[in-house]
Tab-separated table of C-alpha atoms in Angstrom:
chain	number	residue	atom	x	y	z
A	1	MET	CA	-18.716	-56.835	12.138
A	2	LYS	CA	-17.157	-53.371	11.114
A	3	ASN	CA	-15.766	-50.787	13.919
A	4	PRO	CA	-17.946	-47.830	13.920
A	5	SER	CA	-16.054	-44.592	12.574
A	6	PRO	CA	-14.721	-42.461	15.337
A	7	SER	CA	-17.053	-39.488	16.383
A	8	ASP	CA	-15.862	-35.937	15.596
A	9	GLU	CA	-14.949	-35.348	19.078
A	10	GLN	CA	-13.013	-38.487	19.123
A	11	LEU	CA	-10.989	-37.413	15.989
A	12	ILE	CA	-10.403	-33.980	17.522
A	13	HIS	CA	-8.965	-35.405	20.690
A	14	ALA	CA	-6.645	-37.679	18.792
A	15	ALA	CA	-5.532	-34.915	16.489
A	16	ARG	CA	-4.766	-32.497	19.346
A	17	ALA	CA	-2.855	-35.488	20.796
A	18	GLY	CA	-0.507	-35.326	17.608
A	19	GLY	CA	-2.440	-37.751	15.444
A	20	MET	CA	-2.075	-36.367	11.931
A	21	ASP	CA	-4.285	-39.105	10.606
A	22	ALA	CA	-7.079	-38.017	12.684
A	23	LEU	CA	-6.902	-34.500	11.586
A	24	ASP	CA	-6.716	-35.589	8.057
A	25	ALA	CA	-9.833	-37.692	8.670
A	26	LEU	CA	-11.548	-35.008	10.184
A	27	LEU	CA	-10.811	-32.300	7.411
A	28	SER	CA	-11.840	-35.154	4.926
A	29	ARG	CA	-15.036	-35.604	6.587
A	30	PHE	CA	-16.115	-31.919	6.712
A	31	LYS	CA	-14.706	-31.093	3.123
A	32	PRO	CA	-18.154	-31.896	1.283
A	33	LEU	CA	-19.814	-29.269	3.880
A	34	VAL	CA	-17.168	-26.845	2.911
A	35	LYS	CA	-17.755	-27.305	-0.828
A	36	ALA	CA	-21.372	-26.956	-0.362
A	37	LYS	CA	-21.115	-23.775	1.635
A	38	ALA	CA	-18.570	-22.306	-0.990
A	39	ALA	CA	-20.845	-23.025	-3.718
A	40	ALA	CA	-23.697	-20.876	-2.307
A	41	TYR	CA	-21.244	-17.642	-2.595
A	42	PHE	CA	-19.287	-15.678	-5.213
A	43	LEU	CA	-15.744	-14.127	-4.419
A	44	SER	CA	-15.176	-10.932	-6.697
A	45	GLY	CA	-11.918	-11.485	-8.260
A	46	GLY	CA	-11.577	-15.078	-7.217
A	47	ASP	CA	-13.000	-18.412	-7.882
A	48	ARG	CA	-14.622	-21.333	-6.250
A	49	ASP	CA	-11.408	-22.922	-5.274
A	50	ASP	CA	-10.449	-19.616	-3.259
A	51	LEU	CA	-13.831	-19.918	-1.417
A	52	ILE	CA	-13.101	-23.515	-0.576
A	53	GLN	CA	-9.705	-22.798	0.679
A	54	GLU	CA	-11.227	-20.057	2.869
A	55	GLY	CA	-13.706	-22.595	4.306
A	56	MET	CA	-11.095	-25.123	4.983
A	57	ILE	CA	-9.279	-22.409	6.894
A	58	GLY	CA	-12.632	-22.027	8.761
A	59	LEU	CA	-12.798	-25.659	9.303
A	60	TYR	CA	-9.330	-25.545	10.752
A	61	LYS	CA	-9.835	-22.791	12.977
A	62	ALA	CA	-13.066	-24.611	14.298
A	63	PHE	CA	-10.806	-27.765	14.969
A	64	LEU	CA	-8.273	-25.274	17.048
A	65	ASP	CA	-10.964	-23.565	18.791
A	66	TYR	CA	-13.643	-26.044	19.545
A	67	ALA	CA	-14.448	-26.309	23.193
A	68	PRO	CA	-16.806	-29.377	24.114
A	69	GLU	CA	-17.720	-27.690	27.164
A	70	LYS	CA	-18.965	-24.527	25.130
A	71	ASN	CA	-20.141	-26.256	21.953
A	72	PRO	CA	-21.467	-29.867	22.578
A	73	VAL	CA	-21.779	-30.489	18.840
A	74	PHE	CA	-18.793	-29.951	16.626
A	75	SER	CA	-20.461	-30.183	13.409
A	76	ALA	CA	-22.598	-26.946	14.232
A	77	PHE	CA	-19.503	-25.193	15.538
A	78	ALA	CA	-17.439	-26.002	12.477
A	79	SER	CA	-20.415	-24.888	10.249
A	80	LEU	CA	-20.480	-21.457	11.916
A	81	CYS	CA	-16.685	-21.060	11.492
A	82	ILE	CA	-16.731	-22.036	7.763
A	83	ASN	CA	-19.494	-19.554	7.199
A	84	ARG	CA	-17.823	-16.737	8.878
A	85	GLN	CA	-14.615	-17.476	7.279
A	86	ILE	CA	-16.000	-17.369	3.831
A	87	LEU	CA	-17.979	-14.420	4.413
A	88	THR	CA	-15.080	-12.433	5.799
A	89	ALA	CA	-13.237	-13.327	2.655
A	90	ILE	CA	-15.960	-12.131	0.661
A	91	LYS	CA	-16.393	-8.619	2.677
A	92	ALA	CA	-12.502	-8.139	2.340
A	93	ALA	CA	-12.450	-8.731	-1.391
A	94	ALA	CA	-15.699	-6.245	-1.661
A	95	ARG	CA	-13.538	-3.710	0.475
A	96	ARG	CA	-10.461	-4.072	-1.902
A	97	LYS	CA	-8.651	-4.142	1.407
A	98	HIS	CA	-5.766	-6.066	0.013
A	99	ALA	CA	-5.609	-4.570	-3.394
A	100	PRO	CA	-2.036	-2.959	-2.579
A	101	LEU	CA	-0.851	-6.337	-1.412
A	102	ASN	CA	-2.277	-8.289	-4.441
A	103	ALA	CA	-0.651	-5.779	-6.834
A	104	SER	CA	2.963	-5.625	-5.070
A	105	LEU	CA	6.013	-7.012	-6.593
A	106	ALA	CA	6.530	-10.687	-6.576
A	107	LEU	CA	9.866	-11.569	-5.271
A	108	ASP	CA	10.164	-14.917	-7.327
A	109	THR	CA	9.674	-13.348	-10.888
A	110	ALA	CA	12.474	-11.879	-12.751
A	111	GLU	CA	10.578	-10.171	-15.803
A	112	ASP	CA	12.489	-6.881	-15.359
A	113	ALA	CA	15.844	-8.580	-14.617
A	114	PRO	CA	18.461	-8.123	-17.470
A	115	GLN	CA	18.858	-11.326	-19.626
A	116	ILE	CA	22.282	-12.448	-19.161
A	117	GLY	CA	23.974	-13.633	-22.500
A	118	SER	CA	27.618	-13.984	-23.619
A	119	ASN	CA	28.112	-10.143	-23.639
A	120	PRO	CA	30.549	-9.318	-20.756
A	121	GLU	CA	29.134	-5.885	-20.583
A	122	THR	CA	25.633	-7.244	-19.754
A	123	LEU	CA	27.205	-9.746	-17.383
A	124	LEU	CA	29.084	-7.010	-15.434
A	125	ILE	CA	26.096	-4.869	-15.172
A	126	SER	CA	23.973	-7.608	-14.192
A	127	ARG	CA	26.442	-8.679	-11.330
A	128	GLU	CA	26.691	-5.075	-10.084
A	129	SER	CA	23.044	-4.941	-10.069
A	130	SER	CA	22.731	-8.226	-8.068
A	131	GLU	CA	25.335	-6.800	-5.627
A	132	ASP	CA	23.374	-3.563	-5.210
A	133	ILE	CA	20.119	-5.529	-4.599
A	134	SER	CA	22.142	-7.890	-1.929
A	135	LEU	CA	23.481	-4.738	-0.277
A	136	PHE	CA	19.965	-3.003	-0.172
A	137	ILE	CA	18.520	-6.173	1.406
A	138	ARG	CA	21.194	-6.407	4.044
A	139	GLU	CA	21.019	-2.694	5.061
A	140	ASN	CA	17.233	-2.292	4.944
A	141	LEU	CA	15.513	-5.550	6.356
A	142	SER	CA	15.369	-6.491	9.764
A	143	ALA	CA	16.765	-9.681	11.129
A	144	LEU	CA	13.310	-11.436	10.811
A	145	GLU	CA	12.416	-9.955	7.437
A	146	TYR	CA	15.993	-11.181	6.150
A	147	ASP	CA	15.683	-14.548	7.704
A	148	VAL	CA	12.016	-15.070	6.121
A	149	LEU	CA	13.201	-13.802	2.687
A	150	MET	CA	16.138	-16.149	2.641
A	151	LEU	CA	13.925	-19.132	3.610
A	152	TYR	CA	11.298	-17.978	1.029
A	153	MET	CA	13.981	-17.832	-1.698
A	154	GLU	CA	15.077	-21.257	-0.727
A	155	GLY	CA	11.666	-22.512	-1.846
A	156	MET	CA	9.854	-22.717	1.447
A	157	ASN	CA	6.220	-21.765	1.532
A	158	HIS	CA	4.711	-19.483	4.374
A	159	ALA	CA	3.786	-22.469	6.601
A	160	GLN	CA	7.227	-23.927	6.329
A	161	ILE	CA	8.878	-20.716	7.205
A	162	ALA	CA	6.525	-20.345	10.130
A	163	GLU	CA	7.171	-23.608	11.575
A	164	THR	CA	11.024	-23.202	10.932
A	165	LEU	CA	11.210	-19.702	12.796
A	166	GLY	CA	8.536	-20.670	15.243
A	167	LYS	CA	6.433	-17.828	14.312
A	168	PRO	CA	2.593	-17.362	13.454
A	169	LEU	CA	1.681	-17.815	9.873
A	170	LYS	CA	0.266	-14.387	9.833
A	171	SER	CA	3.435	-12.963	11.057
A	172	VAL	CA	5.348	-14.626	8.140
A	173	ASP	CA	2.775	-13.527	5.600
A	174	ASN	CA	2.872	-9.837	7.039
A	175	THR	CA	6.714	-9.981	7.088
A	176	LEU	CA	6.821	-11.149	3.384
A	177	GLN	CA	4.687	-8.151	2.573
A	178	ARG	CA	6.859	-5.830	4.122
A	179	VAL	CA	9.826	-7.248	2.448
A	180	ARG	CA	7.945	-7.119	-1.043
A	181	LYS	CA	7.139	-3.439	-0.368
A	182	LYS	CA	10.539	-2.531	0.832
A	183	VAL	CA	12.322	-4.198	-2.136
A	184	SER	CA	10.080	-2.787	-4.780
A	185	ARG	CA	10.715	0.705	-3.486
A	186	GLY	CA	14.577	0.208	-3.109
A	187	VAL	CA	14.923	-1.241	-6.533
A	188	ALA	CA	12.732	1.186	-8.183
A	189	HIS	CA	14.402	4.224	-6.315
A	190	PRO	CA	17.862	3.285	-5.373
């Protein structure tokens, strides 16, 4: 006889006790619900995968905020959180709230950087430009901004940086946005 699958509440309890397999099982269990909810909406400037990602964030928030004494059924609470997260993303896209952030300079592209060849003059100019940027970064970034930038440049994603520095994910995201603005202004107007 097969063991019955654990309830949502049992998975939540196990995940909160450190069971990553339980969290994965919970997220997998509700992913079809997230996909169904995402399919019912349209995100201006985005695609269905963006809405699914927002829905998964809502599901994760439901996991974090779920209190059995307030909400006896996790599935109803999760459904509400998923809807709210998707609708918040749609409203933000409609307001164009993040347009300046989305149009900001990416730190990991070098389209405007001079191409270094065998020409010694180009190599020297490139080295001087690199030194200028390094000096600008050291002089204009806070300690947190500098640490976040260095970890980002090492290839870490936002979540890894947040974990490494012991900071909230939103704090890391905001810090990187400030760094992008400072660097783009500093490089464009030395």
